[in-house]
GROMACS .gro file of C-alpha atoms in nm:
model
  363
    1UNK     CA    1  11.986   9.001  11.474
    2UNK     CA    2  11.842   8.874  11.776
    3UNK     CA    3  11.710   8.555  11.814
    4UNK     CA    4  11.487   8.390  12.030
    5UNK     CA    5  11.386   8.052  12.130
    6UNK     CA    6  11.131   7.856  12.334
    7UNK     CA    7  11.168   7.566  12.565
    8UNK     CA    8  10.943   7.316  12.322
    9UNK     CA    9  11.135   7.476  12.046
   10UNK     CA   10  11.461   7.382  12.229
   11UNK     CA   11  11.402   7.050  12.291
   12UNK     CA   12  11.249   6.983  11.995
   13UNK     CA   13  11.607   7.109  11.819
   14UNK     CA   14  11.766   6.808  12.100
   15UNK     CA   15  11.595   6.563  11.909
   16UNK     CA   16  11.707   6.625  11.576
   17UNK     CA   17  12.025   6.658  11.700
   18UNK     CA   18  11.972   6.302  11.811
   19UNK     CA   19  11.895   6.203  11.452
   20UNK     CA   20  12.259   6.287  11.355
   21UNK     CA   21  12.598   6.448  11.423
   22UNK     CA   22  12.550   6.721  11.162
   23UNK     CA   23  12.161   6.796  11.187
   24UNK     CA   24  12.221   7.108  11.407
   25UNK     CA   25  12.437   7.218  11.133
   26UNK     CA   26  12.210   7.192  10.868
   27UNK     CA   27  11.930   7.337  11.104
   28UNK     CA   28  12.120   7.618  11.160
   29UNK     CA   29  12.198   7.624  10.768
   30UNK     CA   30  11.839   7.612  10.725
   31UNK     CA   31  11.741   7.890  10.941
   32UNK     CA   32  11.960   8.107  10.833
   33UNK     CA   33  11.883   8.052  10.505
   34UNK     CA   34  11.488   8.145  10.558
   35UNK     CA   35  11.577   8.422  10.732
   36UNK     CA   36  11.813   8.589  10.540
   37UNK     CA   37  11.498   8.509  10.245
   38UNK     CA   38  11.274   8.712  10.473
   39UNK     CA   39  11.468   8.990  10.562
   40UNK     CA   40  11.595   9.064  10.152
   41UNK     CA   41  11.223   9.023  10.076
   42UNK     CA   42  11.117   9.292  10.351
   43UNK     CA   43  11.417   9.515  10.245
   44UNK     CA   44  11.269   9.513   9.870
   45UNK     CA   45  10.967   9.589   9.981
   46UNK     CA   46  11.047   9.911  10.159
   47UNK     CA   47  11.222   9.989   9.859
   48UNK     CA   48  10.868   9.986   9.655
   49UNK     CA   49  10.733  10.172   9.949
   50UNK     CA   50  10.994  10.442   9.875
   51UNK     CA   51  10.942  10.418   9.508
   52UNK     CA   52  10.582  10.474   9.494
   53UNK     CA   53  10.606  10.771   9.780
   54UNK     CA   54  10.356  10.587  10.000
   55UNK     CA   55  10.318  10.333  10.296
   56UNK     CA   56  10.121   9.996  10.166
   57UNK     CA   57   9.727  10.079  10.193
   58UNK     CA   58   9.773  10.447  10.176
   59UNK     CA   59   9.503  10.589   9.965
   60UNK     CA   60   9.551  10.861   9.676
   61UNK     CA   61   9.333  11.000   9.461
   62UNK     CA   62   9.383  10.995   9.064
   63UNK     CA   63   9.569  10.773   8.813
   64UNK     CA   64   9.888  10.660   9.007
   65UNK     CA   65  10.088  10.355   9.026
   66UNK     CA   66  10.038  10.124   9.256
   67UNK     CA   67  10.154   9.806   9.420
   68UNK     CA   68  10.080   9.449   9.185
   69UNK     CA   69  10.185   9.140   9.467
   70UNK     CA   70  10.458   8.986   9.409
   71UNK     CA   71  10.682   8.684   9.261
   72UNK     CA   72  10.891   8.455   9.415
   73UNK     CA   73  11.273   8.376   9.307
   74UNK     CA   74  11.574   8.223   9.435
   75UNK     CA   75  11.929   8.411   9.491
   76UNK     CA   76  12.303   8.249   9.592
   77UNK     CA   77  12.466   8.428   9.883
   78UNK     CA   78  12.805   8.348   9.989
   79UNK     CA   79  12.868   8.156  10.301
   80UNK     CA   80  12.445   8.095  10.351
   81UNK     CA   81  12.337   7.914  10.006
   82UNK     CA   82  11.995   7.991   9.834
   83UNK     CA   83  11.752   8.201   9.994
   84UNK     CA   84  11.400   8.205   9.873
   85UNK     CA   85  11.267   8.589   9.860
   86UNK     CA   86  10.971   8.757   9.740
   87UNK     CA   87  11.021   9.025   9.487
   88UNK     CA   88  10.740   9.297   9.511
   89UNK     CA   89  10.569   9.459   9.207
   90UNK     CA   90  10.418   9.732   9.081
   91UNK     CA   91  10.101   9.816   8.830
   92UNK     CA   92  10.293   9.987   8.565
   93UNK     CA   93  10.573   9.740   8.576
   94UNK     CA   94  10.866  10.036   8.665
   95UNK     CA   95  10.990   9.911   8.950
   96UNK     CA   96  11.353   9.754   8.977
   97UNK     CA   97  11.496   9.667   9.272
   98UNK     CA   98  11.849   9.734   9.360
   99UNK     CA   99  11.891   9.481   9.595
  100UNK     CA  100  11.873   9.148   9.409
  101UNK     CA  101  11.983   9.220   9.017
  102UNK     CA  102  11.713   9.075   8.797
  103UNK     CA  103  11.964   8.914   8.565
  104UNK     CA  104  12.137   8.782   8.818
  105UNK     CA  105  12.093   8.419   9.022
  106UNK     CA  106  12.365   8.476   9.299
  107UNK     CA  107  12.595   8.777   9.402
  108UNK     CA  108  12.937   8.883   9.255
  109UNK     CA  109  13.172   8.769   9.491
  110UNK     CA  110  13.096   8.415   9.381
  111UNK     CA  111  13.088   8.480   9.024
  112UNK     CA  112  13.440   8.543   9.120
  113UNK     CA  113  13.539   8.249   9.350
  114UNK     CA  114  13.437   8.051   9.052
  115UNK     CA  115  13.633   8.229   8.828
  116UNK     CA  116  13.933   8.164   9.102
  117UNK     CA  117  13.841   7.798   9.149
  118UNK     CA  118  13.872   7.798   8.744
  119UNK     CA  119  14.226   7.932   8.690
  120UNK     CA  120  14.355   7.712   8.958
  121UNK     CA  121  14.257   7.454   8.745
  122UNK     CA  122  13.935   7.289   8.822
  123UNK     CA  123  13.724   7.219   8.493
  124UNK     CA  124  13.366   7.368   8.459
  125UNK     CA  125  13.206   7.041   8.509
  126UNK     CA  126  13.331   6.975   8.799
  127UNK     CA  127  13.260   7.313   8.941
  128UNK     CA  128  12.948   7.237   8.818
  129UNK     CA  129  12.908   6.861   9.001
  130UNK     CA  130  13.066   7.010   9.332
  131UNK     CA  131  12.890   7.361   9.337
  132UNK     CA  132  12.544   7.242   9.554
  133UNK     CA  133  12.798   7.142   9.847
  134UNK     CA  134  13.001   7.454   9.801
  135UNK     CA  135  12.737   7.734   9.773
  136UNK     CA  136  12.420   7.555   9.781
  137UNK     CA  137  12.315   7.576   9.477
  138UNK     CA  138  12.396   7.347   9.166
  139UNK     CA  139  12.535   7.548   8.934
  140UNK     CA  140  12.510   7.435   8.555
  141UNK     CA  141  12.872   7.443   8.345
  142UNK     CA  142  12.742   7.708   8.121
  143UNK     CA  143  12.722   7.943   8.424
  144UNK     CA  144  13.066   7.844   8.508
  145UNK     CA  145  13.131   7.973   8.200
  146UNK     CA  146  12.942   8.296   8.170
  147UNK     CA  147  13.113   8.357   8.527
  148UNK     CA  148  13.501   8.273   8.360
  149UNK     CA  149  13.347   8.565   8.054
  150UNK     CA  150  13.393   8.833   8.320
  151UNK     CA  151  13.798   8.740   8.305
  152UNK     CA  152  13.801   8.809   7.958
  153UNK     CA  153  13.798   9.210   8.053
  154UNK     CA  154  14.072   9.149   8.330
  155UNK     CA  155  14.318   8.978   8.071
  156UNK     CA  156  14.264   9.228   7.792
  157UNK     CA  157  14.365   9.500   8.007
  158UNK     CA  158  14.658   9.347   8.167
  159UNK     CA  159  14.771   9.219   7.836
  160UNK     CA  160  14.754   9.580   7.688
  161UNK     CA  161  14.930   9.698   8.019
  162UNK     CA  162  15.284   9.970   8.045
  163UNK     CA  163  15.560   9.819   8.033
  164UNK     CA  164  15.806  10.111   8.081
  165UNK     CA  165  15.775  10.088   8.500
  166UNK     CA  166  16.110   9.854   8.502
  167UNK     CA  167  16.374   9.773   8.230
  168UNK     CA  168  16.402   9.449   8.081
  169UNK     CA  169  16.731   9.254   8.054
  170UNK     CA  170  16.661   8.894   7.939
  171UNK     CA  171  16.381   8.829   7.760
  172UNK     CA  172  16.266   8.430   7.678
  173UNK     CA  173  16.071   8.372   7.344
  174UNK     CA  174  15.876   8.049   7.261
  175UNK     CA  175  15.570   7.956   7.102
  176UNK     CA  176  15.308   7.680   7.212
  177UNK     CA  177  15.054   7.521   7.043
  178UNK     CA  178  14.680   7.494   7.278
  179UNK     CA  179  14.376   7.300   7.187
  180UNK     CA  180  14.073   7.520   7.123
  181UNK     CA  181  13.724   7.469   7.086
  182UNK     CA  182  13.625   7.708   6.762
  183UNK     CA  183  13.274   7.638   6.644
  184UNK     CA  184  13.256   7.313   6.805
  185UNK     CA  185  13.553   7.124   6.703
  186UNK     CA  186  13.905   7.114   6.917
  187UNK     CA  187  14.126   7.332   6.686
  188UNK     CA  188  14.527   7.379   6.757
  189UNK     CA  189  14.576   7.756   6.797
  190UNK     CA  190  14.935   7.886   6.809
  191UNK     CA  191  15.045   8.137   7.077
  192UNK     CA  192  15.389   8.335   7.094
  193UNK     CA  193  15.495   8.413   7.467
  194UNK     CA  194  15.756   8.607   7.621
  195UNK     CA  195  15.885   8.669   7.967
  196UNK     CA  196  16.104   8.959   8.086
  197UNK     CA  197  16.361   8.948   8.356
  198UNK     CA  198  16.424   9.271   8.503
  199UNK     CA  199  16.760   9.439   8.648
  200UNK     CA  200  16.649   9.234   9.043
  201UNK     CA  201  16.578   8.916   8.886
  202UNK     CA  202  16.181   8.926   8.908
  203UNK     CA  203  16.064   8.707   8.604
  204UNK     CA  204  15.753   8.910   8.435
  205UNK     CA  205  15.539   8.786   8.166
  206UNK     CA  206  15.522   9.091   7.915
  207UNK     CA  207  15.306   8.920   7.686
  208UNK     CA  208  15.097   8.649   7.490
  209UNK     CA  209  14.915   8.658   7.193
  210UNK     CA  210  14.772   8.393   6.877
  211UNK     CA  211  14.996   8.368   6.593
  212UNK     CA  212  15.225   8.142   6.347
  213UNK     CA  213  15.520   8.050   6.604
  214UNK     CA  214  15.684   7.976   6.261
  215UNK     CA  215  15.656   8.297   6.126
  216UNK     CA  216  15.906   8.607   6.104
  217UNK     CA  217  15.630   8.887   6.039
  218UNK     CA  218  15.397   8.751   6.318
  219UNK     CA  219  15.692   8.732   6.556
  220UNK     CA  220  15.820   9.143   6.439
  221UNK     CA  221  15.444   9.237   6.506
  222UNK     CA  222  15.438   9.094   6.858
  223UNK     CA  223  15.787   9.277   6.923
  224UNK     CA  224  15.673   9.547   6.793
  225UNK     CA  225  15.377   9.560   7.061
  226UNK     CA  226  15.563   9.500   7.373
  227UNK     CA  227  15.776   9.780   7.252
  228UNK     CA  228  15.492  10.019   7.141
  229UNK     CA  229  15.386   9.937   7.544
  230UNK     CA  230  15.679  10.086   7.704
  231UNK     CA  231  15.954   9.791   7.676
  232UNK     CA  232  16.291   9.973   7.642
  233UNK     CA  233  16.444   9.768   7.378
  234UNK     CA  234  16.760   9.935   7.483
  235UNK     CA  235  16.799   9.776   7.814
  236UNK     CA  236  16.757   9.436   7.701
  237UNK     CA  237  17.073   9.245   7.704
  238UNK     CA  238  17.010   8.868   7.626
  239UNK     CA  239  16.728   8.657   7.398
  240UNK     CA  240  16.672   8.365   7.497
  241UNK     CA  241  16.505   8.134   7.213
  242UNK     CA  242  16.440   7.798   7.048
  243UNK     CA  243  16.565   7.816   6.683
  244UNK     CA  244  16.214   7.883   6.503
  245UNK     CA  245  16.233   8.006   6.185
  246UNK     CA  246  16.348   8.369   6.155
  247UNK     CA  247  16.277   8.454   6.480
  248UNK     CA  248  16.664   8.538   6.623
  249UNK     CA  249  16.692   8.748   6.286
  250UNK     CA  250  16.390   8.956   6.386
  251UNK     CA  251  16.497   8.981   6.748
  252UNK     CA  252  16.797   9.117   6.639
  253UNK     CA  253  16.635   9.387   6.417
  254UNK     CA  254  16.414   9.459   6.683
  255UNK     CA  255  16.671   9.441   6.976
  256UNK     CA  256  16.967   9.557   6.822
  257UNK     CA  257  17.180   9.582   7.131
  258UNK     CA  258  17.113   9.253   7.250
  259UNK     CA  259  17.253   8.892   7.150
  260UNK     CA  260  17.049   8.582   7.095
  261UNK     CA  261  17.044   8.333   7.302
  262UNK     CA  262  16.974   7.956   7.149
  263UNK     CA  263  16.781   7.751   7.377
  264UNK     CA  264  17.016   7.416   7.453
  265UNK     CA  265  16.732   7.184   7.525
  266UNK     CA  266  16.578   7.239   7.171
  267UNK     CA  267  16.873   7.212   6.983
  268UNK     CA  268  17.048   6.899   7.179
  269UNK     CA  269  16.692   6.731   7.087
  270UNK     CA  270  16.756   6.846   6.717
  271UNK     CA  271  17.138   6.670   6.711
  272UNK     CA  272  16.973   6.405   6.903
  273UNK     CA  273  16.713   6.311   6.585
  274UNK     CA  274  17.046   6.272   6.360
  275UNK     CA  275  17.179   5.982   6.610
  276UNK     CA  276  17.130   5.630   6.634
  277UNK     CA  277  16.982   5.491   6.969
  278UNK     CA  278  17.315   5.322   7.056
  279UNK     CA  279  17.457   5.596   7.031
  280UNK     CA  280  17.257   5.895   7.199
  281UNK     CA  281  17.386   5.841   7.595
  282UNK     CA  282  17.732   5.931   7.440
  283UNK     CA  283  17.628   6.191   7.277
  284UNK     CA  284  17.407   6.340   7.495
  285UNK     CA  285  17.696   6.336   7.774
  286UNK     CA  286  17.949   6.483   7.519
  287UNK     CA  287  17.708   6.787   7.457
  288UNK     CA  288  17.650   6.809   7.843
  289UNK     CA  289  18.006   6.904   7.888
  290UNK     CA  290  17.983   7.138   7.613
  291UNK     CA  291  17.710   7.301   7.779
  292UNK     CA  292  17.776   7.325   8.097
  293UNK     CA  293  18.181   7.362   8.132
  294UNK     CA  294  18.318   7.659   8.313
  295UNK     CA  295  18.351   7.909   8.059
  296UNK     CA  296  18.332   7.980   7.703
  297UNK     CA  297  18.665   7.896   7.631
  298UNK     CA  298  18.676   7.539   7.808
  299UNK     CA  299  18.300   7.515   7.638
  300UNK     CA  300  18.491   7.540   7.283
  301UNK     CA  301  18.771   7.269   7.355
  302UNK     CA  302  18.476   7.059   7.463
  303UNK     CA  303  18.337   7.141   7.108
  304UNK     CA  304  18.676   7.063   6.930
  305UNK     CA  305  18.660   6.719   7.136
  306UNK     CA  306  18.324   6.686   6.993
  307UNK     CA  307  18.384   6.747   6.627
  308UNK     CA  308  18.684   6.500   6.659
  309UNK     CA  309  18.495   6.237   6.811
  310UNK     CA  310  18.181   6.221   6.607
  311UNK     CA  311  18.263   6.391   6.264
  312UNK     CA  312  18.308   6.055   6.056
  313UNK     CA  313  18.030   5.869   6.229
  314UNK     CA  314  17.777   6.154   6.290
  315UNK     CA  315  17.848   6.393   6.016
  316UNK     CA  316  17.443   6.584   6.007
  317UNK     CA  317  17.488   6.547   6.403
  318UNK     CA  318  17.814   6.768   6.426
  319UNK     CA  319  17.709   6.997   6.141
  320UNK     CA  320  17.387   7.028   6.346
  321UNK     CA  321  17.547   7.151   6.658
  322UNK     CA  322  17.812   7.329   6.474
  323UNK     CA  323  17.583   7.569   6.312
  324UNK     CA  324  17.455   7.662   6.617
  325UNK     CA  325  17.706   7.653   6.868
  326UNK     CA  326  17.815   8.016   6.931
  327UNK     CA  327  17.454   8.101   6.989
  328UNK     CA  328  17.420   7.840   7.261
  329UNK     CA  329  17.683   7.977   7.398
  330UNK     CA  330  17.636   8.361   7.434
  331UNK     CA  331  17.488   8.328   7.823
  332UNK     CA  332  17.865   8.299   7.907
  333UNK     CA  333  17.898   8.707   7.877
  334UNK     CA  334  17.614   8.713   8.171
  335UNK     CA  335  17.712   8.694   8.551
  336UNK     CA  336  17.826   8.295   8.623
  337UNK     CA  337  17.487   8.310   8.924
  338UNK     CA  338  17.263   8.343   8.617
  339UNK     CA  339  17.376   8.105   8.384
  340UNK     CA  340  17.159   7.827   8.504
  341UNK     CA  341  16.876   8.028   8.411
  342UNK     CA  342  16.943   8.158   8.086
  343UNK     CA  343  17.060   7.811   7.904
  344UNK     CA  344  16.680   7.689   7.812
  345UNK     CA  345  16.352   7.852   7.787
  346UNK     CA  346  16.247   7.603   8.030
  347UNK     CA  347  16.102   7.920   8.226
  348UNK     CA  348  15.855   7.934   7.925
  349UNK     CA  349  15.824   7.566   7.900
  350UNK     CA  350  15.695   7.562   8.272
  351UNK     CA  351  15.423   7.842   8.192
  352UNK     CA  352  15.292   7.708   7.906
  353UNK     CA  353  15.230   7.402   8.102
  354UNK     CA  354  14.989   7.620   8.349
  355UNK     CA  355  14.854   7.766   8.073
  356UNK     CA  356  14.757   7.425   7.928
  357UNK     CA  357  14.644   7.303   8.275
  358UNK     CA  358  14.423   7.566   8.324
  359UNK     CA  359  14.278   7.612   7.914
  360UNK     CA  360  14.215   7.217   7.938
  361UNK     CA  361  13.873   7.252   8.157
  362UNK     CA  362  13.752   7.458   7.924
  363UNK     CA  363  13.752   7.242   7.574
   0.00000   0.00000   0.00000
């Protein structure tokens, strides 16, 4: 594109520059902005031209369609802002243009910068508040969320995605609770999650769907998918779970190779409600060494020490621990470098925190 400029218009640019440190900027903002409008505009109209056969004035003879003026509109580009065009038209009204979308205020790749700027967190108001100094245009929050619609595709299809490209050999099982608007009121909906681990360590996220975390059936079912996808339930060593109802029973129907796993952090927070406030430092450190000695056998003297210790004072505390404590203790059959790792679902934990921070904007 070649531009040209004259000495008056030159200095006359000087003295709005004067005016301010950023008035070329928005000059050149400006210009641009007109000139992109014109040239869209021209390109649509050559596309009439080559609709209706004919140059604009060219005479035929009979019935035939012919040009009708044209309207004005406004469309979003990235990187220039809104450009004012003018849309030809014709008689009969069969004309489309290909170039600017009728439906559509401003072009893809900012539906989906929006749609980025979402999932990182920002909430569709503020989008909405801070979209005239990103792209130029204010953009209301419903937009925001028509654009975030065209996601909805994306995860469907990844969440319906093979799963037989690597083996699986830990797998960690929780369920979260998120707030969701459902016919305008904020509604709790339950989701079950799981994340694979595969033979080189890479932590995958085989899937998440809405369900009763506190149900058997709905947990089998969601098994029952990730399998049905390509998960070889044969490969899959270790589950690694909170103790919800039914769900390490189910696992091990499902998984029959593999051992269960109990999550430590849930169930020292379960002896933990059975202990006086005095009292929980103590015990909390007692169950720390438990946890965390060298190996399974040291882990069970621990647990003897335990018992001994707290069994008269603490009686629902010890039985609590004691009817779980081989479970919390299976990672000790894994290699000692991943032990650190498979003790908690905190690796859940942390995603359902994203998840949360990036559902929020949209209640």
């Amino acid at each position: 594109m070649k531009v040209e400029l004259s000495v008056p218009e030159v200095m006359n640019i000087f003295k709005e520059i004067q005016k301010g440190p950023g008035k070329l900027f928005e000059m050149i903002r400006v210009d641009m902005r007109e000139t992109v409008g014109e040239y869209l505009s021209k390109l649509m109209d050559a596309e009439l031209t080559r609709f209706l056969g004919r140059e604009r004035y060219e005479r035929v003879e009979g019935e035939i369609n012919h040009r009708n003026g044209s309207y004005g509109r406004n469309f979003t580009l990235k990187g220039i802002g809104e450009v004012d065009v003018e849309v030809p038209r014709d008689r009969d009204g069969a004309f489309n243009t290909q170039v600017i979308p009728r439906s559509k205020r401003y072009e893809r790749e900012l539906r989906q910068d929006l749609s980025m700027m979402f999932l990182t967190g920002v909430s569709t108001r503020t989008l909405s508040m801070i979209s005239k100094r990103l792209i130029g245009r204010k953009i209301s929050p419903t937009e925001v969320s028509n654009a975030n619609k065209e996601l909805i595709d994306a995860v469907e299809q990844w969440r319906e995605r093979d799963l037989s490209d690597e083996p699986i050999k830990y797998m960690f099982l929780d369920g979260v609770n998120f707030d969701m608007r459902i016919d305008g009121s904020i509604e709790k909906v339950p989701v079950l999650v799981a994340i694979g681990v595969t033979e080189k360590g890479c932590k995958r996220v085989l899937g998440f769907q809405s369900g009763d975390k506190e149900s058997a059936p709905t947990w089998r079912e969601f098994l029952k998918d990730l399998k049905s996808r390509g998960l070889d339930g044969t490969k899959v060593i270790l589950g690694i779970m909170d103790g919800l109802p039914g769900l390490d029973t189910v696992f091990k129907e499902e998984f029959p190779k593999a051992k269960v796993q109990r999550c430590q952090v849930h169930l020292a927070a379960n002896v933990l409600a059975k202990v006086p406030k005095k009292l929980k430092k103590a015990v909390a450190d007692d169950m720390r060494s438990i946890f965390y000695a060298s190996s399974k056998k040291k882990a069970m003297e621990f647990f003897a020490v335990f018992k001994k210790k707290w069994q008269r004072d603490l009686p629902s505390a010890v039985k609590c621990l004691s009817n779980s404590i081989e479970s919390c203790l299976t990672f000790f059959i894994c290699p000692d470098e991943e032990w650190i790792s498979l003790r908690t679902t905190n690796v859940i934990e942390r995603l359902n925190k994203e998840f949360k921070r990036r559902t929020k904007p949209m209640e």
